[in-house]
GROMACS .gro file of C-alpha atoms in nm:
model
  115
    1UNK     CA    1   0.000   0.028   0.000
    2UNK     CA    2   0.173   0.367  -0.090
    3UNK     CA    3   0.118   0.639   0.139
    4UNK     CA    4   0.211   1.006   0.142
    5UNK     CA    5   0.208   1.135   0.445
    6UNK     CA    6   0.283   1.525   0.425
    7UNK     CA    7   0.374   1.808   0.706
    8UNK     CA    8   0.526   2.121   0.745
    9UNK     CA    9   0.285   2.359   0.629
   10UNK     CA   10   0.104   2.666   0.850
   11UNK     CA   11   0.064   3.056   0.828
   12UNK     CA   12   0.337   3.282   0.728
   13UNK     CA   13   0.397   3.660   0.697
   14UNK     CA   14   0.492   3.741   0.338
   15UNK     CA   15   0.887   3.674   0.260
   16UNK     CA   16   0.913   3.410   0.530
   17UNK     CA   17   1.039   3.037   0.502
   18UNK     CA   18   0.839   2.758   0.512
   19UNK     CA   19   0.958   2.368   0.505
   20UNK     CA   20   0.751   2.055   0.345
   21UNK     CA   21   0.863   1.734   0.391
   22UNK     CA   22   0.682   1.442   0.291
   23UNK     CA   23   0.783   1.125   0.375
   24UNK     CA   24   0.683   0.813   0.143
   25UNK     CA   25   0.605   0.377   0.156
   26UNK     CA   26   0.513   0.150  -0.022
   27UNK     CA   27   0.712   0.201  -0.305
   28UNK     CA   28   1.119   0.190  -0.423
   29UNK     CA   29   1.164   0.530  -0.306
   30UNK     CA   30   1.563   0.572  -0.467
   31UNK     CA   31   1.429   0.463  -0.788
   32UNK     CA   32   1.094   0.746  -0.778
   33UNK     CA   33   1.055   1.047  -0.933
   34UNK     CA   34   0.954   1.311  -0.667
   35UNK     CA   35   0.729   1.579  -0.710
   36UNK     CA   36   0.545   1.956  -0.549
   37UNK     CA   37   0.211   2.043  -0.675
   38UNK     CA   38  -0.036   2.268  -0.554
   39UNK     CA   39  -0.414   2.386  -0.592
   40UNK     CA   40  -0.504   2.771  -0.472
   41UNK     CA   41  -0.878   2.790  -0.437
   42UNK     CA   42  -1.066   2.841  -0.781
   43UNK     CA   43  -0.733   2.648  -0.938
   44UNK     CA   44  -0.655   2.413  -1.135
   45UNK     CA   45  -0.381   2.172  -0.958
   46UNK     CA   46  -0.029   2.290  -1.096
   47UNK     CA   47   0.288   2.125  -1.031
   48UNK     CA   48   0.535   2.328  -0.842
   49UNK     CA   49   0.879   2.122  -0.830
   50UNK     CA   50   1.012   1.748  -0.984
   51UNK     CA   51   1.283   1.588  -0.820
   52UNK     CA   52   1.421   1.279  -1.012
   53UNK     CA   53   1.579   0.933  -0.889
   54UNK     CA   54   1.852   1.059  -0.954
   55UNK     CA   55   1.797   1.441  -0.859
   56UNK     CA   56   1.740   1.634  -1.133
   57UNK     CA   57   1.515   1.943  -1.030
   58UNK     CA   58   1.250   2.060  -1.287
   59UNK     CA   59   1.087   2.396  -1.137
   60UNK     CA   60   0.735   2.593  -1.162
   61UNK     CA   61   0.867   2.911  -1.347
   62UNK     CA   62   0.660   3.134  -1.089
   63UNK     CA   63   0.880   2.982  -0.765
   64UNK     CA   64   1.183   2.952  -0.970
   65UNK     CA   65   1.405   3.076  -0.717
   66UNK     CA   66   1.280   3.124  -0.452
   67UNK     CA   67   1.182   2.707  -0.340
   68UNK     CA   68   1.430   2.459  -0.362
   69UNK     CA   69   1.333   2.054  -0.349
   70UNK     CA   70   1.567   1.789  -0.252
   71UNK     CA   71   1.501   1.428  -0.123
   72UNK     CA   72   1.667   1.165   0.117
   73UNK     CA   73   1.702   0.815   0.016
   74UNK     CA   74   1.822   0.735   0.376
   75UNK     CA   75   1.402   0.827   0.474
   76UNK     CA   76   1.198   0.808   0.204
   77UNK     CA   77   1.190   1.141   0.246
   78UNK     CA   78   1.134   1.458  -0.005
   79UNK     CA   79   1.103   1.811   0.057
   80UNK     CA   80   1.007   2.126  -0.042
   81UNK     CA   81   1.259   2.461   0.087
   82UNK     CA   82   0.998   2.781   0.015
   83UNK     CA   83   1.192   3.130   0.113
   84UNK     CA   84   1.062   3.462  -0.041
   85UNK     CA   85   0.741   3.350   0.059
   86UNK     CA   86   0.411   3.585  -0.170
   87UNK     CA   87   0.050   3.631  -0.082
   88UNK     CA   88   0.010   3.432  -0.448
   89UNK     CA   89   0.200   3.124  -0.294
   90UNK     CA   90  -0.085   3.036  -0.067
   91UNK     CA   91  -0.233   2.705  -0.215
   92UNK     CA   92  -0.300   2.234  -0.007
   93UNK     CA   93   0.027   2.134  -0.161
   94UNK     CA   94   0.003   1.817  -0.247
   95UNK     CA   95   0.334   1.530  -0.268
   96UNK     CA   96   0.285   1.307  -0.520
   97UNK     CA   97   0.426   0.985  -0.719
   98UNK     CA   98   0.345   0.770  -0.996
   99UNK     CA   99   0.413   0.352  -0.938
  100UNK     CA  100   0.365   0.084  -1.099
  101UNK     CA  101   0.100   0.261  -1.365
  102UNK     CA  102  -0.047   0.468  -1.075
  103UNK     CA  103  -0.079   0.782  -0.948
  104UNK     CA  104  -0.036   0.906  -0.558
  105UNK     CA  105  -0.115   1.199  -0.310
  106UNK     CA  106  -0.076   1.287  -0.030
  107UNK     CA  107  -0.324   1.449   0.155
  108UNK     CA  108  -0.247   1.780   0.120
  109UNK     CA  109  -0.119   2.023   0.354
  110UNK     CA  110  -0.182   2.391   0.388
  111UNK     CA  111   0.008   2.743   0.311
  112UNK     CA  112  -0.170   3.022   0.417
  113UNK     CA  113   0.102   3.346   0.310
  114UNK     CA  114  -0.075   3.676   0.503
  115UNK     CA  115   0.019   3.994   0.721
   0.00000   0.00000   0.00000
């Protein structure tokens, strides 16, 4: 059974930082690409950042230079370090992976940027 468990969301002021974590189980983490998506109210879910098993990364243009995705195969965890947060980063953030032709999502963690 594949499970993705996220943590680390919360309320932060503009310009602040948060780090999201997602711990995976039920997959061979070391060979799986992982990703972070987000969905703001009234908007479609969008890819924020992805990381391959080899460590190659890609980012949405809106977060380049501010967010960093990383992974730790020793703990089956993928991270999203978010710096210089702005109001538009407010959303529910989801961890994602694809395993044996099926998509899996975490439960989501709320990030709210507000003064």
